[in-house]
Structure formats: C-alpha cells, structure tokens
Tab-separated table of C-alpha atoms and ligand atoms in Angstrom:
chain	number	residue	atom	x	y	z
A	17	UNK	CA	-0.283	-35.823	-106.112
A	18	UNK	CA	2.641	-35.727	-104.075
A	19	UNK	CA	1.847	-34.790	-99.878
A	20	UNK	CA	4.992	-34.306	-97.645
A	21	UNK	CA	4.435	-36.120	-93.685
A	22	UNK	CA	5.100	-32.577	-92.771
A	23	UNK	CA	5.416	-29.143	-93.658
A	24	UNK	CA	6.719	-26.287	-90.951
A	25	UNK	CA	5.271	-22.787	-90.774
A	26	UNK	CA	8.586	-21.031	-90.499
A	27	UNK	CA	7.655	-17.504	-93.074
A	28	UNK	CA	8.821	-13.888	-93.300
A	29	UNK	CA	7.887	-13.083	-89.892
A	30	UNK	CA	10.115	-15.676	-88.640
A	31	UNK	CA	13.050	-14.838	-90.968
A	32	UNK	CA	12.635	-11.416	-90.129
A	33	UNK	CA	13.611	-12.195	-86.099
A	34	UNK	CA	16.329	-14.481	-86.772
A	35	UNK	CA	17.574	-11.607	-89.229
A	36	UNK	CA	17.938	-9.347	-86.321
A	37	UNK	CA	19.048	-11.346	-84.031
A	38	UNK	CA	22.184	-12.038	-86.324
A	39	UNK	CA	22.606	-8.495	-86.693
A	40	UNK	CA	22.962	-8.074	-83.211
A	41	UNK	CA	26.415	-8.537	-80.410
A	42	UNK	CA	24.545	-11.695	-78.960
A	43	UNK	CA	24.089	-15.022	-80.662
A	44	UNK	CA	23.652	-17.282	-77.640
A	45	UNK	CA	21.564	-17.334	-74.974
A	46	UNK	CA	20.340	-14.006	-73.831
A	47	UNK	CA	17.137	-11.504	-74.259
A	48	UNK	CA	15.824	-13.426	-76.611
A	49	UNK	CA	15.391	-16.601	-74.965
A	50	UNK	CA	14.228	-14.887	-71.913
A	51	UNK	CA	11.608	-13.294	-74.011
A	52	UNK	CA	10.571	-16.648	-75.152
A	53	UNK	CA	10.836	-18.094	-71.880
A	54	UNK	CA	8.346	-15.422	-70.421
A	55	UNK	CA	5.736	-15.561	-73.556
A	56	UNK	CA	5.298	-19.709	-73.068
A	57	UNK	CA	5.194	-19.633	-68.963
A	58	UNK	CA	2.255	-17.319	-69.448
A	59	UNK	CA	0.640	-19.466	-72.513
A	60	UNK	CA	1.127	-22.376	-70.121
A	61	UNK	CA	0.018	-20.792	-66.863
A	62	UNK	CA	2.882	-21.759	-65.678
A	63	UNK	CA	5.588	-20.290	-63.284
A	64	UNK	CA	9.338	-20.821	-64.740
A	65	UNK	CA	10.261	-21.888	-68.637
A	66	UNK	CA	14.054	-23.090	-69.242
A	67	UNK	CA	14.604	-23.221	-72.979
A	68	UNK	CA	16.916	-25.815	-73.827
A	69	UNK	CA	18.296	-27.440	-77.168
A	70	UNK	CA	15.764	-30.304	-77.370
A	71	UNK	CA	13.370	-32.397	-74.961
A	72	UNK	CA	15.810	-35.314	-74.705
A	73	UNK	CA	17.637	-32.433	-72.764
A	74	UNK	CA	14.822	-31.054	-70.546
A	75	UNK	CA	14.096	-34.593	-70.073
A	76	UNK	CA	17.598	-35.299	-68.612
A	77	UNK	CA	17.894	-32.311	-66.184
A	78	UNK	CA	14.618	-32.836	-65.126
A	79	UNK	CA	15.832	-36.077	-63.718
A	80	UNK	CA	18.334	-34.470	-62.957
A	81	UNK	CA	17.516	-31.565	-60.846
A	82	UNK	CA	15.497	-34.273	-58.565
A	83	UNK	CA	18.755	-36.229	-58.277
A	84	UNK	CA	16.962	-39.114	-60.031
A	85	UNK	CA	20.161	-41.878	-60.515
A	86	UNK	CA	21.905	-44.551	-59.556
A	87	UNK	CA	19.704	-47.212	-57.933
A	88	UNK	CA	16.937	-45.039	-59.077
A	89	UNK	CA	14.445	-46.979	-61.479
A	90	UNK	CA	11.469	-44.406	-63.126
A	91	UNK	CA	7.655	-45.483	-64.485
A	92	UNK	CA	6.848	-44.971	-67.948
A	93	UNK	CA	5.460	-45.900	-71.101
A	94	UNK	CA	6.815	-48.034	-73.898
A	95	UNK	CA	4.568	-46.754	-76.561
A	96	UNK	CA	6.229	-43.977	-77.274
A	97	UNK	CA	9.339	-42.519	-79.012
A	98	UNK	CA	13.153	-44.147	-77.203
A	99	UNK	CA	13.885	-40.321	-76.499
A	100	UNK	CA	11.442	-40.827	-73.361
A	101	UNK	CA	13.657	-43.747	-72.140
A	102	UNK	CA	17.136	-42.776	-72.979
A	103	UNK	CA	16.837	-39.479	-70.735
A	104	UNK	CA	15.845	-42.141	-67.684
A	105	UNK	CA	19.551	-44.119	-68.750
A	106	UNK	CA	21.203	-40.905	-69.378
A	107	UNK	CA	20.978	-40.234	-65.777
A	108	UNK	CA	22.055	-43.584	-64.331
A	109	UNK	CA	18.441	-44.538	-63.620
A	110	UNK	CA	16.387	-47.702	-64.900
A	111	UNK	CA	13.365	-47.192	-66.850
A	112	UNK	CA	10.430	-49.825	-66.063
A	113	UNK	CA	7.117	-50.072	-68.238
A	114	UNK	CA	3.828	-49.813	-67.628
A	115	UNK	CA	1.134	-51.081	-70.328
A	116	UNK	CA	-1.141	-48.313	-71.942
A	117	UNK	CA	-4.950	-47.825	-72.464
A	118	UNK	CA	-6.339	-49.323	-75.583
A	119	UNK	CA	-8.511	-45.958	-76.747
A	120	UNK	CA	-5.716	-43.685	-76.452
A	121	UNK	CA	-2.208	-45.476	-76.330
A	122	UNK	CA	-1.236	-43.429	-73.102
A	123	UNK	CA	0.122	-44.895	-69.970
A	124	UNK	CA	-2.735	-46.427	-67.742
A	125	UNK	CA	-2.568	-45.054	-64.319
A	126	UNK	CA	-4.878	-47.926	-63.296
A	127	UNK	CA	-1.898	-50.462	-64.307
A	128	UNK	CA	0.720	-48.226	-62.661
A	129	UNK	CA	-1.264	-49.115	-59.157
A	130	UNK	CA	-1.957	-52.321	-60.096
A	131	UNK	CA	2.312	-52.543	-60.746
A	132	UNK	CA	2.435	-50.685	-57.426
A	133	UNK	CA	0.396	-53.325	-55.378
A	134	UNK	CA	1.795	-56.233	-56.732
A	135	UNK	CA	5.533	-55.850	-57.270
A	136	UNK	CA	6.706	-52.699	-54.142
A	137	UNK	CA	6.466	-52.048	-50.631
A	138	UNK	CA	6.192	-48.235	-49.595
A	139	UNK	CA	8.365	-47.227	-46.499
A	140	UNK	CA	6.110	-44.635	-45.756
A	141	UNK	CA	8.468	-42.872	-42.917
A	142	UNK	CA	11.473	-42.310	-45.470
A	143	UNK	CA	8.747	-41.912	-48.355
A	144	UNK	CA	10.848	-44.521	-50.264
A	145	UNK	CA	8.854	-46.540	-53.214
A	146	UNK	CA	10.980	-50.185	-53.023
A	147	UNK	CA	10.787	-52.217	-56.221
A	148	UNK	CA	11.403	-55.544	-54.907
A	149	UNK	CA	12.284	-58.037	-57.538
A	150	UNK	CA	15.571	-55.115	-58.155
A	151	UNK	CA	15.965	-53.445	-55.063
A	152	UNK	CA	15.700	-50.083	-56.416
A	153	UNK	CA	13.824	-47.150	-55.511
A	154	UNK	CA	11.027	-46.121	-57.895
A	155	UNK	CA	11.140	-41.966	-57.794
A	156	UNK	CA	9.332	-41.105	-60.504
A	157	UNK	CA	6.571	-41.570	-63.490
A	158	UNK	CA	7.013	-40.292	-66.709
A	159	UNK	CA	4.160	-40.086	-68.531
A	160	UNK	CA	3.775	-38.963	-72.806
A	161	UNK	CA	0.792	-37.162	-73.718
A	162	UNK	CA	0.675	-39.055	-76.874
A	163	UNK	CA	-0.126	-37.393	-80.114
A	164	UNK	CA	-1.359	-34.711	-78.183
A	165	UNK	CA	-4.153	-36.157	-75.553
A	166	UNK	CA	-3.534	-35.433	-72.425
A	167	UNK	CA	-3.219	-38.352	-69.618
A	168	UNK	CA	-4.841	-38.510	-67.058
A	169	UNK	CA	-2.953	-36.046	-65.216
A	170	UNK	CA	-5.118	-36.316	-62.161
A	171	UNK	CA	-4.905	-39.691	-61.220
A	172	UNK	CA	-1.480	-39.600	-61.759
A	173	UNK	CA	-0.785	-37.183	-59.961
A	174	UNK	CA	-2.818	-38.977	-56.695
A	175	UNK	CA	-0.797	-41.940	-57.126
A	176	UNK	CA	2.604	-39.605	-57.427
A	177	UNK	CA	1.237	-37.873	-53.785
A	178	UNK	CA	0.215	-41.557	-52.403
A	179	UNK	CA	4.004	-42.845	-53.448
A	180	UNK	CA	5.719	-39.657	-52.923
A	181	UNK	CA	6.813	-39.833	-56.682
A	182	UNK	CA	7.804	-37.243	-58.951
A	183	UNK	CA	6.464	-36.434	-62.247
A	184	UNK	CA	7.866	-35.617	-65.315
A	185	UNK	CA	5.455	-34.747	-68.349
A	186	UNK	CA	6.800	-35.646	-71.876
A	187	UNK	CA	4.643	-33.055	-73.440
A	188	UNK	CA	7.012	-33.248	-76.534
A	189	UNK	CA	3.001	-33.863	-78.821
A	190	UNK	CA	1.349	-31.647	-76.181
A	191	UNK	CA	1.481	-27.560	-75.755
A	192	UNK	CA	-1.840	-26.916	-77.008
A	193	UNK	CA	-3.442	-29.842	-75.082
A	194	UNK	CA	-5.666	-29.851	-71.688
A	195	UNK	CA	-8.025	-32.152	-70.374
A	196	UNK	CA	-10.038	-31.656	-67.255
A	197	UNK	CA	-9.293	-28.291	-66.711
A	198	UNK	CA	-5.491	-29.267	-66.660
A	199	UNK	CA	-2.780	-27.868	-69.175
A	200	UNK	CA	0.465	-29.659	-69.521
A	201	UNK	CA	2.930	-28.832	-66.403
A	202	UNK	CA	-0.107	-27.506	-64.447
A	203	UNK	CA	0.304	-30.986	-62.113
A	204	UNK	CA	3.047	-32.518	-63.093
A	205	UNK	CA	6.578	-31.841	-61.470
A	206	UNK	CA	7.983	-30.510	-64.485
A	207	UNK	CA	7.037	-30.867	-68.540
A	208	UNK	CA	9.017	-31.572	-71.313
A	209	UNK	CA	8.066	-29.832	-74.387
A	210	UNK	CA	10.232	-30.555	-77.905
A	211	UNK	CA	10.850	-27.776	-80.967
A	212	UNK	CA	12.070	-30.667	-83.015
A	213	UNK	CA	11.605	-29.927	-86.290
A	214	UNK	CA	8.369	-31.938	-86.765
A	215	UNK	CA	6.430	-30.638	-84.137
A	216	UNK	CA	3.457	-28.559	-83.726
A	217	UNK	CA	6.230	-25.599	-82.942
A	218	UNK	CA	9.154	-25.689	-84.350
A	219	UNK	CA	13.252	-24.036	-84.677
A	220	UNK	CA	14.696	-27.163	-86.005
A	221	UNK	CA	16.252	-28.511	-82.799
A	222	UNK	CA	15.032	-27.183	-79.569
A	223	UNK	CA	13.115	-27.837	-76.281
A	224	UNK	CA	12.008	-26.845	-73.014
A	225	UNK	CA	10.968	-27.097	-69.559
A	226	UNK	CA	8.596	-25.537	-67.113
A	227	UNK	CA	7.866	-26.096	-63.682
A	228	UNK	CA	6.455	-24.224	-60.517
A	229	UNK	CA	9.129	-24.967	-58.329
A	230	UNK	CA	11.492	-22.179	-57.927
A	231	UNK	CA	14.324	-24.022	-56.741
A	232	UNK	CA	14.074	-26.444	-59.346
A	233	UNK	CA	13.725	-24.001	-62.153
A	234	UNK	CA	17.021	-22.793	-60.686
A	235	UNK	CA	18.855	-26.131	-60.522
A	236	UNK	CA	17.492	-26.363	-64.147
A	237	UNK	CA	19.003	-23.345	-65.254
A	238	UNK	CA	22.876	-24.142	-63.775
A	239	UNK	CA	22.887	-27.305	-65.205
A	240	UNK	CA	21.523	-26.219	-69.069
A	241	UNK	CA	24.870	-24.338	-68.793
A	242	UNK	CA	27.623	-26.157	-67.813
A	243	UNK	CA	27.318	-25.689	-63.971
A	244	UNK	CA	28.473	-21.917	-64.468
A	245	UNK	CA	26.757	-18.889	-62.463
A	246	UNK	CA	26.403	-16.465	-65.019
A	247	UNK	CA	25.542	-16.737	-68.757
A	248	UNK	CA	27.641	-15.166	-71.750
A	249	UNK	CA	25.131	-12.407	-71.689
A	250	UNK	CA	25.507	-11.622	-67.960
A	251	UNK	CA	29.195	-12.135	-68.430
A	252	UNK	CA	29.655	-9.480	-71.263
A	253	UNK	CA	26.766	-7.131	-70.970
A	254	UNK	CA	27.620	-6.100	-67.849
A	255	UNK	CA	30.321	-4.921	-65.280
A	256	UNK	CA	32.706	-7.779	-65.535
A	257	UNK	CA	32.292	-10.221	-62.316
A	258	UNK	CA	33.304	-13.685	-61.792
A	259	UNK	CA	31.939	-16.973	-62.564
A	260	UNK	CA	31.589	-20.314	-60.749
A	261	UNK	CA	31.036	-23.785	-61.344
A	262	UNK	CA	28.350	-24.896	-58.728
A	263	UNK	CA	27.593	-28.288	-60.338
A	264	UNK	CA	28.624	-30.226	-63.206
A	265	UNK	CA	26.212	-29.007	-65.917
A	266	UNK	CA	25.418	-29.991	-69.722
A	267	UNK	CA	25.665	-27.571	-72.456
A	268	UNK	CA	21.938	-27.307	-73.513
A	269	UNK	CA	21.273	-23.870	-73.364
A	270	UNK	CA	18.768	-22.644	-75.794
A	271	UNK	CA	20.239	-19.881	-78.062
A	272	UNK	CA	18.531	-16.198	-79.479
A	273	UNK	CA	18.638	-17.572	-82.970
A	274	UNK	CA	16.564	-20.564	-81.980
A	275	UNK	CA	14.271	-17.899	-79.396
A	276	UNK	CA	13.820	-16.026	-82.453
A	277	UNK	CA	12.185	-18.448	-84.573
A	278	UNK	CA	9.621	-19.591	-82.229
A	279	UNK	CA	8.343	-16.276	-81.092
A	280	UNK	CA	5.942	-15.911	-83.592
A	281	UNK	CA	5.195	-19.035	-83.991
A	282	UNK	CA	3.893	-18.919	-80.377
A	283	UNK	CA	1.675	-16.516	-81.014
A	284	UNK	CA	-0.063	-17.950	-83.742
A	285	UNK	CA	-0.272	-21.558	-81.731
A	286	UNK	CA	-4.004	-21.229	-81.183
A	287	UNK	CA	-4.707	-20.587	-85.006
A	288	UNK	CA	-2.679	-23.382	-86.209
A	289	UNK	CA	-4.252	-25.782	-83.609
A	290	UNK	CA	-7.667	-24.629	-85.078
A	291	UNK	CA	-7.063	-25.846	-88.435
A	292	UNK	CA	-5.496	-29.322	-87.407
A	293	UNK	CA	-8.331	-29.474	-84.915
A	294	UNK	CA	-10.507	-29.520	-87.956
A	295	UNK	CA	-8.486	-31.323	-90.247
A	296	UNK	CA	-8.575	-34.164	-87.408
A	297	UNK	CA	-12.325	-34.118	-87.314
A	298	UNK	CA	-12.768	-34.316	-90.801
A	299	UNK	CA	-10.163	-37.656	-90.705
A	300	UNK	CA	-12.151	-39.094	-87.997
A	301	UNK	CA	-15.425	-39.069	-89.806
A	302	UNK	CA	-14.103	-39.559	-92.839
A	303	UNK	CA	-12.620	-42.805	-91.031
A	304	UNK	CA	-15.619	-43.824	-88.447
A	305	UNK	CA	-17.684	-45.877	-91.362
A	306	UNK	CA	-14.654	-48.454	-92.121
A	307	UNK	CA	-14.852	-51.232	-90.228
A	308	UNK	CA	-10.879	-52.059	-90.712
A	309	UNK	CA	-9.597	-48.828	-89.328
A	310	UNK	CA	-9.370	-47.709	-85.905
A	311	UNK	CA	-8.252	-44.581	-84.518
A	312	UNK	CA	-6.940	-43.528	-80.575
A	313	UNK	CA	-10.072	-41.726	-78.862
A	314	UNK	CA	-10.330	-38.404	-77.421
A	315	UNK	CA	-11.795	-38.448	-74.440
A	316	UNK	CA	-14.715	-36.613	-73.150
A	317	UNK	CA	-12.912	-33.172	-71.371
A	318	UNK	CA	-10.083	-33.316	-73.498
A	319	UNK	CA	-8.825	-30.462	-75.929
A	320	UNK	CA	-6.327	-32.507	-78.262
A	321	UNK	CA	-2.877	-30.605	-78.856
A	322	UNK	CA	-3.652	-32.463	-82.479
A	323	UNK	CA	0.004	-33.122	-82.946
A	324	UNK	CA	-0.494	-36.651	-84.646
A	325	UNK	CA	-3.367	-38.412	-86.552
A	326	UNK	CA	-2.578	-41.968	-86.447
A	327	UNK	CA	-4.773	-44.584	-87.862
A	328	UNK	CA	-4.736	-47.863	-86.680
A	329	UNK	CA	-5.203	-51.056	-89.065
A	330	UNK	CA	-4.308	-54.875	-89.092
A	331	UNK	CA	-1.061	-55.938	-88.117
A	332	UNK	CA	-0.397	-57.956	-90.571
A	333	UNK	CA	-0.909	-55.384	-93.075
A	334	UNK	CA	0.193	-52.768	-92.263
A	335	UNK	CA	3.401	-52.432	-93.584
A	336	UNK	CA	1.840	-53.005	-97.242
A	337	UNK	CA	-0.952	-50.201	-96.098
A	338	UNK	CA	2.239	-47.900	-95.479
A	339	UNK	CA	3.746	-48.799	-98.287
A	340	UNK	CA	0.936	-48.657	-100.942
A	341	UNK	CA	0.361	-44.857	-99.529
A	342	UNK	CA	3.574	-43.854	-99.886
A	343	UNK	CA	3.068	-45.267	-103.756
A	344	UNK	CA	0.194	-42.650	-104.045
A	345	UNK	CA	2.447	-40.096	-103.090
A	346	UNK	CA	1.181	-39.702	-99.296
A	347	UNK	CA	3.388	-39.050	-96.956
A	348	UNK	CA	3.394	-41.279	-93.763
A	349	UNK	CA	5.035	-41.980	-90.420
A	350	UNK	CA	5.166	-44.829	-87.865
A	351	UNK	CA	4.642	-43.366	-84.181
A	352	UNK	CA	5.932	-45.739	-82.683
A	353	UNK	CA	6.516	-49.229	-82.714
A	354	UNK	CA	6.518	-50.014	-79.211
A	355	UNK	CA	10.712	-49.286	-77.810
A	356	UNK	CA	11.008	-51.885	-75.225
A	357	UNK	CA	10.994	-54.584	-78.459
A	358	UNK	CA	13.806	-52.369	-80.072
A	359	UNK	CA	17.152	-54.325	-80.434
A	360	UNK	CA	18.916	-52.312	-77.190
A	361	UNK	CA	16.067	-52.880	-74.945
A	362	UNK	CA	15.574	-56.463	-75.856
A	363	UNK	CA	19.420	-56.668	-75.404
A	364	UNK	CA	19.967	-54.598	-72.877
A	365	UNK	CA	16.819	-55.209	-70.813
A	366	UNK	CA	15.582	-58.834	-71.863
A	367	UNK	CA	12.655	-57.348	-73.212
A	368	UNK	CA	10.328	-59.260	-75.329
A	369	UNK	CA	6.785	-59.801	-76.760
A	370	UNK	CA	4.148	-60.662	-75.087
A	371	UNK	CA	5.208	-58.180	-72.219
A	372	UNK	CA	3.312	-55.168	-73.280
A	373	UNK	CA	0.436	-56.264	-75.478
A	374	UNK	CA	-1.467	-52.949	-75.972
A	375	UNK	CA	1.548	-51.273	-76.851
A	376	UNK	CA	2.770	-53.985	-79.228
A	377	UNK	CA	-0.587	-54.022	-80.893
A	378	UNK	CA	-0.646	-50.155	-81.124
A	379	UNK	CA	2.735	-50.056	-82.550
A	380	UNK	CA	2.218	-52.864	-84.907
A	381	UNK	CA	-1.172	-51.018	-86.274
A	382	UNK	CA	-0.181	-47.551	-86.126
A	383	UNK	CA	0.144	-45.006	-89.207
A	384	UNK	CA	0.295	-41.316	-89.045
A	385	UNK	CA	-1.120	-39.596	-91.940
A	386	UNK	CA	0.335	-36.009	-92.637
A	387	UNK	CA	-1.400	-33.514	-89.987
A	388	UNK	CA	-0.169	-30.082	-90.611
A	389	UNK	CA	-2.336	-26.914	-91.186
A	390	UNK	CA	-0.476	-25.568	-94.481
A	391	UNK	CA	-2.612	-28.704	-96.381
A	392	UNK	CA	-4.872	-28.139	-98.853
A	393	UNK	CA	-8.179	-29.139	-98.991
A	394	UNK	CA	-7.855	-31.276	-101.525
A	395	UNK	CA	-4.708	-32.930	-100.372
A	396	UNK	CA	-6.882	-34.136	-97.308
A	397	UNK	CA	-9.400	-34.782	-99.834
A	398	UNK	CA	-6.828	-36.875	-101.446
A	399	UNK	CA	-5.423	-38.699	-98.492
A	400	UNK	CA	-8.688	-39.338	-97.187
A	401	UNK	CA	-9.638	-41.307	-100.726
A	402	UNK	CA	-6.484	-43.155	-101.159
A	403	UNK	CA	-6.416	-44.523	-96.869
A	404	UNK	CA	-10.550	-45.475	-97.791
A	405	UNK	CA	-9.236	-47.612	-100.907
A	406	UNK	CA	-6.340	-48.912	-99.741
A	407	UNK	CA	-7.128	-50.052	-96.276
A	408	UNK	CA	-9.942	-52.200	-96.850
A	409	UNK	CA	-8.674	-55.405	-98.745
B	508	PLP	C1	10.087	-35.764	-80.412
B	508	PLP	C2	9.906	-36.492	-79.134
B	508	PLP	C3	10.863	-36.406	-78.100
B	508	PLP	C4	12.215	-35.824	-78.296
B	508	PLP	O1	12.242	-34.510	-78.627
B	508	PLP	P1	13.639	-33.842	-79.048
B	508	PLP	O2	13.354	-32.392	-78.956
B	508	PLP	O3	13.948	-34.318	-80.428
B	508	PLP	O4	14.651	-34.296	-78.062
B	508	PLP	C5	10.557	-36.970	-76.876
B	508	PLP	N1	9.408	-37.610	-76.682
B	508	PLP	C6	8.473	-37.739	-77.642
B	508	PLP	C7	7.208	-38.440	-77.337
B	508	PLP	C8	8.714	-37.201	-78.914
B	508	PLP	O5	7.812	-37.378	-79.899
C-alpha cells in the first residue's frame, strides 16, 4: 500500500472559482480577497483579516507594523518550524528561546517568567522589558500553536500585559483550534495563519493575518503592498486618482486566484476538522497500549485544530522507525527537529545542545504520520498496523 504524508482537498468547486476568476479583468488583489478576508474575520471572531502570500509574510509585517527592530530581541519557541524565527531576523530583531512543555511541545509560559525574573529588569515608567546580558529590549512573544493545540493563550497574554509585550500568534497548525474559550487571534496582538500547501487550508502558497486593532490592520495593509495608497483594483476600477508611497512596503499581497481557492475550502473547515478529529482519536488509542510510543497531550478545554499527529519514540531510533515506514509505503514527516541546533543558529547564534532539552528531545523523537481527511479507512488501518510493528523492537 502506498499512503502520501498529505493529500489537499482542492475539487471542482475550487476549480470552478479560480476558473472565473481568470475569466475576469482582475487577477490580483481585489473582490476576491476581500471576500475571503471578510468570510475568515467572521469564522475567527475576529475584527480585520489581511491576506498575504504566506505566514513567513504576515509574520514579518506583524513585527513590523509594531516597529519591532533593531535592538529589538522577541520570545519564542525553538520547537517549531525556522519560518517562526526568520520573520524575527527579517526585521532586524533577535529571536531568544524559551524551553517548551513536555505534554504538548508548546512554549511554557511558566519558563518565559521564570526567563523574565532571572535574566531582565522592567522600567515600568517607559514600559521597556531590558534583557540584560544584551542590552536589548524584549517587545514581544511569539508563541506556535503547535500541531494545532492551542497555548496557553491566557497566561500569556498576563505576562504580555505585566511586561507590556506584544503578541504575535503563529497559528500557521491552528484555525480550527480553541482552548478555554479562546480562538486563535482572540488575545493575541495579531495571528499568523499559513495556506502553505500542506496545511489544514490550502492555495499552494498563501497566508494571513488578523488582528483587532484598526490601526494596525491598516499599517498591515500599506505595507503587504509596497507602501502604496491604493491597490490595482482601486487604481483601475475606479475614477483615476493618485497614489502614494507612505512607507516602504513588501510585495505580499494576496491575489483573487489564490482568494478563490480557499473560499470553499473555508466553508467546509468544520467538516474536514471532524474527520481528522476522529482519525486522531482513533491514532491515539490505537497508540495508548505501547509502552515505546508517546504522543503530545491535549489538554483538558482544548479543541485541537488536528493539523499534525506526531508520535513520539526513542531517539536513538527513530530515524530507522522513519525509515522502515517509509519502506511500507507510509508516508511520514519530521515536525521539527528543534531550529536553534540547525547549522545557522548554531553559527550564527552559538547555539548548542543541552540548551533546550525538551525541545531537543521532542525533535529528536518526533514523527508525523499522514493526517488528512481524504484517507481511507483502511489506510489508517494500515498505518496504524505497520507504526504497532515497527516501533516496538
Ligand atoms: C508552515 C509554517 C510556517 C510558514 O508558513 P508559510 O505560509 O509557508 O510561510 C510558519 N510557522 C509554522 C509553525 C509552520 O508550520
């Protein structure tokens, strides 16, 4: 049998929309997107969507729009993938890790106060964060809702308030997800969602951001495009008017083509989560009785966005575990090895082991098994056998 990681959901309906959009004046960004835009600020509850060209990109301007820099230095996780990070050096800015919790491979918000405490001093009256051992201000936390469970938005979200610190959700695994009440960009600053072609909702490339803050969901808008005042489609469609350049902008507007594709894939998000929400269950008990395989927990008041199932197994096998599944024809992923040990941080950041054990460990144990709802049952079936063979040995 032969299982692909992952299979998208693009069909007819899909096709159909991209089909008229290329039969229509405007290619770029235009009714479509703002259709798009609209449809996921009310599936979020949220006030103002930006679609964009990927998260990297709604990452970035996120920063951005807070004039996050320079001498700037941002909180975040290491177990997750470098597209987190590289935003944070895009803008100028230095990211600095924080360890994760062992159950769920998220960023612990207990070890961002205990960084807090030991290593900065808070100048309350200018609300400035000081990392002393650099000298830089720390302005913000980035945390990843990884696979799909939420942080702990809340606590995070105290300590942001207590440190007058922004915060920027990767939600790249995580539109489906809530936990406590809370949906992604409900207390964070902004969120960060990804279309990548992987992901629970997909156009191929593609991202976006939402926030509650007017102004910033303004500033995010001018820079997505260049800097300029007007779009193409306010530039054409109507009585011709001049342009600006406010700022110096990016080009990461979203375009109709891409709008097009994930319209109806938005409206079906609920129904697909439903049958990976089962498909995960059905790994997880499948999985509970073997002693040699872990899995990340979902906590109690948590929906799961379900993006990833990863299984977690002995370091020192695990690359023959990988390996012998992909012999059976099972398609499998490694989310992530933890980044800071990647050659460029190590390099770049004299970064080593030993510095983040729980995300080392994670990222030396970790295998994603395909999680996607167009498998069959007895592919799962399949997969299910093969991981309770193979991993015990
Ligand atoms: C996929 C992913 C990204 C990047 O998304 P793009 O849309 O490809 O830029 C960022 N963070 C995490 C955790 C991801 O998995």
């Amino acid at each position: 049998m032969k299982i692909e990681f992952f299979e998208h959901n693009i069909g007819e309906t899909e096709i159909k929309r991209v089909i008229e959009v290329l039969n229509s004046l405007f290619l770029t960004t235009g009714d479509v997107v703002s259709e798009f835009e609209q449809k996921f600020s009310s599936y979020l509850g949220c006030r103002y969507t930006i679609g964009v060209t990927s998260c990297t990109a709604a990452l970035h301007l996120s920063l951005l729009a807070y004039g996050i820099g320079k001498e700037d230095e941002v909180l975040t996780t290491p177990m997750t993938f470098i597209a987190t990070a590289t935003p944070i050096l895009h803008a100028g800015a230095t990211p600095v890790f924080v360890d994760v919790e062992p159950e769920t491979g998220n960023i612990d918000a207990t070890k961002i106060e205990e960084f807090i405490n030991e290593n900065c001093s808070f100048n309350g009256i200018k609300g400035e964060l000081l990392n002393r051992a650099t000298g830089k201000r720390i302005r913000a936390i980035v945390p990843v809702h990884l696979y799909g469970h939420l942080c702990d938005m809340k606590k995070i979200r105290a300590i942001a308030n207590q440190y007058n610190l922004i915060v920027i959700e990767d939600a790249a695994h995580c539109i489906e997800g809530e936990r406590d009440g809370v949906k992604p960009g409900q207390l964070g600053d902004t969120a960060c969602f990804s279309f990548y072609a992987t992901k629970n909702m997909t156009c191929g490339e593609g991202g976006a951001v939402v926030t509650n803050d007017e102004s910033i969901a303004q500033k995010i808008r001018l820079l997505r495009l260049h800097g300029m005042t007007k779009n193409a489609a306010d530039r054409y469609t109507k009585k011709y008017e001049h342009w600006d350049m406010e700022a110096l902008g990016w080009k990461y507007n979203m375009d109709n083509i891409k709008a097009a594709l994930l319209l109806n894939q938005l409206d079906l998000i609920e129904e697909r989560w439903a049958l990976r929400e089962r498909l995960c269950q059905k790994y997880e008990e499948a999985f509970l009785k073997i002693q040699d395989i872990d899995s990340p927990t979902v906590l109690g008041s948590t929906k799961s966005a379900r993006h990833l199932f990863t299984v977690w197994v002995d370091p020192g096998k695990r690359d023959a575990i990988l390996w012998q599944l992909q012999d059976h024809g099972i398609g499998v992923a490694v989310n992530f090895r933890a980044i800071h040990l990647l050659e460029y941080f190590r390099e770049t950041f004299g970064f080593g082991r030993g510095m983040f054990p729980i995300a080392e460990k994670i990222g030396d144990s970790t295998i994603s098994l395909p999680t996607y709802p167009k498998l069959s049952t007895e592919q799962v079936d399949y997969t299910i056998e093969c991981v309770r063979r193979i991993v015990p040995q």
